[in-house]
Coordinates of C-alpha atoms and ligand atoms in Angstrom, one line a residue:
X114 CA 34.7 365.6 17.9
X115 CA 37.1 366.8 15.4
X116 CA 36.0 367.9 12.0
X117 CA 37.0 369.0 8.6
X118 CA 40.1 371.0 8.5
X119 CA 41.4 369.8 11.5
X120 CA 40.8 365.8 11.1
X121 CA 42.0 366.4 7.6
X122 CA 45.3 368.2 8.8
X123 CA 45.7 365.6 11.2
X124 CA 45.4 362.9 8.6
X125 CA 47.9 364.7 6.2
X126 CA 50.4 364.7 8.6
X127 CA 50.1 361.3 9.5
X128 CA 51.5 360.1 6.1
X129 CA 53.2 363.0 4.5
X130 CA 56.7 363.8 5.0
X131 CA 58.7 366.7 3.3
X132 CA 59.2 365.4 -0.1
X133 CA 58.6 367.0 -3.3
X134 CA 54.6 367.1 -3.5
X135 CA 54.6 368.3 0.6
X136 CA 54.1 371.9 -0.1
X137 CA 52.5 371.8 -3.0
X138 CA 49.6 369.5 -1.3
X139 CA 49.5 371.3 1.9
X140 CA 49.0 374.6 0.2
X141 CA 46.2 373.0 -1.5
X142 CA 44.6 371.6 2.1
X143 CA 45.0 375.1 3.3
X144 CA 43.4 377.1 1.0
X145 CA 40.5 374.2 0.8
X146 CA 40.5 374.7 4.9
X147 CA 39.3 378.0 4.0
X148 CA 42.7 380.1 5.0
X149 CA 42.5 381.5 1.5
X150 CA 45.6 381.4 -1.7
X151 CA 47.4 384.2 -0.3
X152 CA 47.7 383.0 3.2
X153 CA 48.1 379.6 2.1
X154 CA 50.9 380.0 0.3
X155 CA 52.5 382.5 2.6
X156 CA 52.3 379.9 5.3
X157 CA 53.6 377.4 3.0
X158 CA 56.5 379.6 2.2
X159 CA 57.1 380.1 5.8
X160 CA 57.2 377.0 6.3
X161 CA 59.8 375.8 3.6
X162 CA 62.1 378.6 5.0
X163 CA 62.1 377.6 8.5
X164 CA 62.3 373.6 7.4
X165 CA 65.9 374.7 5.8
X166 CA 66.9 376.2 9.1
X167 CA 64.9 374.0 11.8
X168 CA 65.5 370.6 9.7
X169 CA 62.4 368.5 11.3
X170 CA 63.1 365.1 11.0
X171 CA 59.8 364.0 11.8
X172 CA 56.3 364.3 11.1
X173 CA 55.4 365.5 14.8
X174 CA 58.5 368.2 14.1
X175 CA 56.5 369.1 10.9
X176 CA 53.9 369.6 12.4
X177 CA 55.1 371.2 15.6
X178 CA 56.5 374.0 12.6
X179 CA 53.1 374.3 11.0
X180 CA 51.8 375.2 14.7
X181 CA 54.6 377.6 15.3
X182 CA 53.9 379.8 11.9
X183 CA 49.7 379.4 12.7
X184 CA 50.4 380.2 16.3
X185 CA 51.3 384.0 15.1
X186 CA 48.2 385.1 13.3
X187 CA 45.2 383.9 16.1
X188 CA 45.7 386.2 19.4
X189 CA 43.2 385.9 22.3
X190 CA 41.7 389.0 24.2
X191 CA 41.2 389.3 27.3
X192 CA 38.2 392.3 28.0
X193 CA 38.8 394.4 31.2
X194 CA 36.0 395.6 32.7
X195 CA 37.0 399.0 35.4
X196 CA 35.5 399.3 38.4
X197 CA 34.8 402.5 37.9
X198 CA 31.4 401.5 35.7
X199 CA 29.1 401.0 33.6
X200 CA 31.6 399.5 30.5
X201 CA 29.6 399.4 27.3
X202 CA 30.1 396.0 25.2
X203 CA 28.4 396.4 21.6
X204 CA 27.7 393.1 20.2
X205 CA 26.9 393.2 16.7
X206 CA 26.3 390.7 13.9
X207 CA 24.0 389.4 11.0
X208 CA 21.0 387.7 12.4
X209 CA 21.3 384.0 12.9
X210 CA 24.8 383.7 14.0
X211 CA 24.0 383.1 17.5
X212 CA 24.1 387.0 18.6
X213 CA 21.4 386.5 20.8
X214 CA 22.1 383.6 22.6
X215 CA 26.1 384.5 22.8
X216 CA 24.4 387.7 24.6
X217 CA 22.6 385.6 27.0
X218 CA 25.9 383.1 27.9
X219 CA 27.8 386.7 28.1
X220 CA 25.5 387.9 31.3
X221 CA 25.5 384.4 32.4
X222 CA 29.1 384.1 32.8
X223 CA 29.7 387.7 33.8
X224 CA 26.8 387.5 36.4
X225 CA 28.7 384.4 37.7
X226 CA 31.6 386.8 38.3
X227 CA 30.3 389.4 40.3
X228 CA 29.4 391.6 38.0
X229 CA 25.7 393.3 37.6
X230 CA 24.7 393.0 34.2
X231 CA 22.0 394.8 32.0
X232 CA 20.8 394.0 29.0
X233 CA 19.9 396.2 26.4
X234 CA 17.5 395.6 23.5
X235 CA 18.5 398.1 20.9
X236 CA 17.8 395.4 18.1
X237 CA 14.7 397.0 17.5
X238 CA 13.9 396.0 14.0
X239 CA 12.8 392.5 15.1
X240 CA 10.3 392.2 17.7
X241 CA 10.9 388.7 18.2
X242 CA 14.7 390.0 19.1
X243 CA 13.6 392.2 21.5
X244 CA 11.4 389.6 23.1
X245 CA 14.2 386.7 22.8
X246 CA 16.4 389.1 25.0
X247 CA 13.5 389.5 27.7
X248 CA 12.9 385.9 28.1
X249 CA 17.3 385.3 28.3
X250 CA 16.9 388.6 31.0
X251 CA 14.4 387.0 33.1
X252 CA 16.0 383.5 32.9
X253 CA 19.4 384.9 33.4
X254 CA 18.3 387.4 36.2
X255 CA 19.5 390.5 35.2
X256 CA 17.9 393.8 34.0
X257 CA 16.7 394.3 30.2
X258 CA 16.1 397.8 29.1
X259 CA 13.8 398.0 25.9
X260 CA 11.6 400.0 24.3
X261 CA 9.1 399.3 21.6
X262 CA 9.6 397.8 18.3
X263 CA 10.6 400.3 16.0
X264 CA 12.0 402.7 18.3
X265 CA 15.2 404.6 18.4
X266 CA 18.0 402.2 18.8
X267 CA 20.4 405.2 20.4
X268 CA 17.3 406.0 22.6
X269 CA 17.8 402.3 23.8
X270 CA 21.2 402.6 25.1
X271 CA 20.4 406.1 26.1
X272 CA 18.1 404.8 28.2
X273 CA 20.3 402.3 28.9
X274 CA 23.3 403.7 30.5
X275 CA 21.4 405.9 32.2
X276 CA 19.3 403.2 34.1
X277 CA 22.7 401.4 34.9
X278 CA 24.3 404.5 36.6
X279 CA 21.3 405.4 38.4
X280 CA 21.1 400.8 39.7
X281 CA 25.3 400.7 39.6
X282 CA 25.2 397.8 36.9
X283 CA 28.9 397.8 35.6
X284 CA 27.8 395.8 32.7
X285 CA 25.8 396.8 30.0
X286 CA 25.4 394.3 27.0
X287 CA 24.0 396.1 23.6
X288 CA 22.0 393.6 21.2
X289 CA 21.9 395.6 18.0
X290 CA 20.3 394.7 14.6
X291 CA 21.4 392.2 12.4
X292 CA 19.5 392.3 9.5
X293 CA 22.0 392.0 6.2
X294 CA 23.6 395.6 5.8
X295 CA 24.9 397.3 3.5
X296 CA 28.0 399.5 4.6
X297 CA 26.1 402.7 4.4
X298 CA 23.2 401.3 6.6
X299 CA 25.5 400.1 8.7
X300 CA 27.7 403.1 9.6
X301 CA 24.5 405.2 9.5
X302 CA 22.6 402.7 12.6
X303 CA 25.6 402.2 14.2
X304 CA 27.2 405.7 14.4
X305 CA 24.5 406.9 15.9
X306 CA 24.5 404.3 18.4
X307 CA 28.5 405.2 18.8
X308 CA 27.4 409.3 19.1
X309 CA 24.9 408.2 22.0
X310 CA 27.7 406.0 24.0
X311 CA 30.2 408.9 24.1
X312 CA 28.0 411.5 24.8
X313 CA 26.7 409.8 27.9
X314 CA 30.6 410.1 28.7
X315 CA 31.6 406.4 28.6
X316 CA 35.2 406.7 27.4
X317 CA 37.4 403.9 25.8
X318 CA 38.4 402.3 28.2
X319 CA 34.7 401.3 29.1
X320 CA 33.9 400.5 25.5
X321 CA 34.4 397.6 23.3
X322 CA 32.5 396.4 20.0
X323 CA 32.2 392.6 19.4
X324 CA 31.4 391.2 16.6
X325 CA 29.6 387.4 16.8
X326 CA 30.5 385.2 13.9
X327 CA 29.6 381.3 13.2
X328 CA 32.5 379.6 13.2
X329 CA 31.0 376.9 10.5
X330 CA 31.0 379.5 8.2
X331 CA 33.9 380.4 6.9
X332 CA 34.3 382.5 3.8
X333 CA 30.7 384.7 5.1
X334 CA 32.7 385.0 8.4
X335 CA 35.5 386.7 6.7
X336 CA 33.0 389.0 4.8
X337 CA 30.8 389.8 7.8
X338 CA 34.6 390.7 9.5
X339 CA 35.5 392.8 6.3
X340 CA 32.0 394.9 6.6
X341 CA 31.7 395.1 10.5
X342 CA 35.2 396.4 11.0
X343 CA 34.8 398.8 8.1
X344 CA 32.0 400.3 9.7
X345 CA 33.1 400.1 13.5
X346 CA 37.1 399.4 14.5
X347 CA 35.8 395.5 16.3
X348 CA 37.8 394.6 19.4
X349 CA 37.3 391.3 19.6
X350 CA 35.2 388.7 18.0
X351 CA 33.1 385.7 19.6
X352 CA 32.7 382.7 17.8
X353 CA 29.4 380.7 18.2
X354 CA 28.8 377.2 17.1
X355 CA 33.0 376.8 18.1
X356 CA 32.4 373.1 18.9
X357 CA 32.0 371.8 15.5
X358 CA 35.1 374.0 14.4
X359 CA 34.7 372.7 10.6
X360 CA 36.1 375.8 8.8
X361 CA 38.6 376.7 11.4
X362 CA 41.7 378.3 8.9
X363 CA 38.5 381.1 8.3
X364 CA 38.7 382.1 11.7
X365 CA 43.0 382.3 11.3
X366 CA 42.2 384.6 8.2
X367 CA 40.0 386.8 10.1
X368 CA 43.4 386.9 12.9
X369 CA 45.8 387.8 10.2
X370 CA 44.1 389.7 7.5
X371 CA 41.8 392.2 9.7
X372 CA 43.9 391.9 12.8
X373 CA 41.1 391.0 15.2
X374 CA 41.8 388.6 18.2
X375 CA 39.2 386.2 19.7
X376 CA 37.4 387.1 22.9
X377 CA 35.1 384.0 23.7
X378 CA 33.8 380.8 21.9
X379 CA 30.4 379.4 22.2
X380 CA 30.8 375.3 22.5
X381 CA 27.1 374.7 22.8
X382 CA 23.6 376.2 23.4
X383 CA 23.5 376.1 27.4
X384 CA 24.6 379.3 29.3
X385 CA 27.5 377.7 30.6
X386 CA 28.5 376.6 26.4
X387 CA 31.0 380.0 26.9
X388 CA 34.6 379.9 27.2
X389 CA 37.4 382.5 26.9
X390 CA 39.7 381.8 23.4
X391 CA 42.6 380.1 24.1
X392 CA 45.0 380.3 21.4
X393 CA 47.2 376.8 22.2
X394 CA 43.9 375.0 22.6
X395 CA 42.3 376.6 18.8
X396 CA 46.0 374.8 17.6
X397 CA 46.0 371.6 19.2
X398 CA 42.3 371.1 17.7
X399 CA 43.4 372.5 14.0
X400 CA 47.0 370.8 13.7
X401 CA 47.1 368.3 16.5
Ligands
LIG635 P1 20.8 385.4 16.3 O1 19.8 385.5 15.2 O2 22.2 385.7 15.9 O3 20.4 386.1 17.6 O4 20.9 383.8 16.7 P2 20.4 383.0 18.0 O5 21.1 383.4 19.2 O6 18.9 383.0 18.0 O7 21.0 381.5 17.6 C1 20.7 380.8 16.4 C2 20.8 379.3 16.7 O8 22.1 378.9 16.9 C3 20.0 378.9 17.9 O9 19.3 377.6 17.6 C4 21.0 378.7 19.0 O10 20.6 377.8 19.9 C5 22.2 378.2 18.1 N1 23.5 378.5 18.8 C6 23.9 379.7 19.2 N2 25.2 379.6 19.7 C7 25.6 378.3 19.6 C8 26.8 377.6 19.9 O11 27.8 378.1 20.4 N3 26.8 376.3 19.7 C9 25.7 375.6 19.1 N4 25.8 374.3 18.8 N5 24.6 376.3 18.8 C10 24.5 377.6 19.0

């Protein structure tokens, strides 16, 4: 099940010990794990200075310290949803990234919970997205609001928290275009989509913006993160595609460089492939 960085990791720990070449190499396997030269070597650092006052004797204790240093750039979130509804969530990201389907495993699992979900199709630049969403709604069994291709995506959600005050749907999920942007394009669609939210009086407490990003991407992810959270302040992030994990030290740049935790990973393409992040787990797989 384990791929790339992590098997590799796992394998350099299995016959390096501190020597000479140990930091040197690992900083090497870190930045080809896709954690990047600066964090590579700061971890690296990191871990030299806490070797001198830890002294592992071992390779598990090595190891063990590697964990410790990762374990302080990934955080988990946990999203509250009041009872005191609806609570927007904004899921945005490029097409192809599994926005759709992570949209789809979201109602699924909050469904399962109690909540009433609506979906609402404010992708509107891709008819096939807005369709996509209807077939997940009907399979799913909750609500879609839509409109027709082309139309206002703020008249969407409009419409769309409107329609879920009027049924008492605490949930609503926002699909939202992901066609390659641009910053500009970006803040332009979105802001308006942000203007809309507010002024229907949904405060923020009852409003978070995540972004969905392929976890077999790496370096893209961290560029997709860099744009997104420029144009929008993301709360979380939801990783798709989570069980083949091959460029996980992307996703512990994302952590530490644009300070964004990790709401929920996609293992799969079934409803129930959805799983809240946890943080230990993310390190066992990437460290052992
Ligand atoms: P969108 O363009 O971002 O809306 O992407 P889609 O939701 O249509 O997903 C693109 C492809 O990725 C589809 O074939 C999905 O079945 C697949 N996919 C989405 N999430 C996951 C996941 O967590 N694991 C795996 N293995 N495949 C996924």
């Amino acid at each position: 099940m384990l791929k790339g960085f992590g098997a590799r990791l796992k394998a350099f720990f299995s016959v390096h010990s501190s020597d000479e070449n140990f930091y040197e190499e690992l900083e090497d396997l870190l930045i080809e794990g896709d954690l990047g030269a600066k964090l590579a070597m700061q971890i690296s650092d990191d871990i030299k200075k806490l070797s001198k006052s830890e002294k592992p004797k071992t390779q598990r204790e090595l190891q063990l310290l590697v964990k410790k240093i990762l374990a302080g750039k990934v955080r988990a979130y946990k999203p509250e949803i009041p009872q005191d509804g609806p609570t927007v969530f904004l899921i945005l990201g490029v097409n192809g990234v599994g926005k759709t389907t992570s949209i789809a495993k979201l109602a699924s699992m909050y469904k399962g919970q109690g909540h009433k979900v609506l979906l609402a199709a404010a992708d509107t630049f891709r008819a096939a997205a807005i369709d996509q969403l209807e077939i997940h709604s009907d399979r799913v069994g909750c609500r879609i609001v839509m409109q027709s291709n082309g139309s206002d995506p703020g008249s969407v959600v409009f419409d769309a928290i409107t329609s879920a005050k009027a049924k008492g749907e605490d949930l609503i999920l926002v699909d939202t275009a992901g066609r390659m942007h641009n910053k500009e394009n970006l803040l332009r669609e979105l802001s308006k989509i942000d203007k809309v939210i507010k002024a229907k009086g949904i405060d923020e407490n009852h409003y978070k913006k995540f972004l969905v990003i392929d976890s077999t991407t790496g370096q893209n992810g961290i560029s997709q993160a860099d744009l997104f959270n420029q144009a929008v302040k993301i709360d979380a992030l939801v990783l798709t595609k989570y069980d083949s994990l091959a460029k996980g030290g992307a996703l512990v740049q994302i952590g530490e460089k644009f300070d964004i935790p990790i709401a929920y990973v996609g293992t799969g393409e079934s409803y129930a492939d959805m799983h809240a992040f946890d943080e230990n787990e993310f390190l066992d797989t990437l460290v052992g």
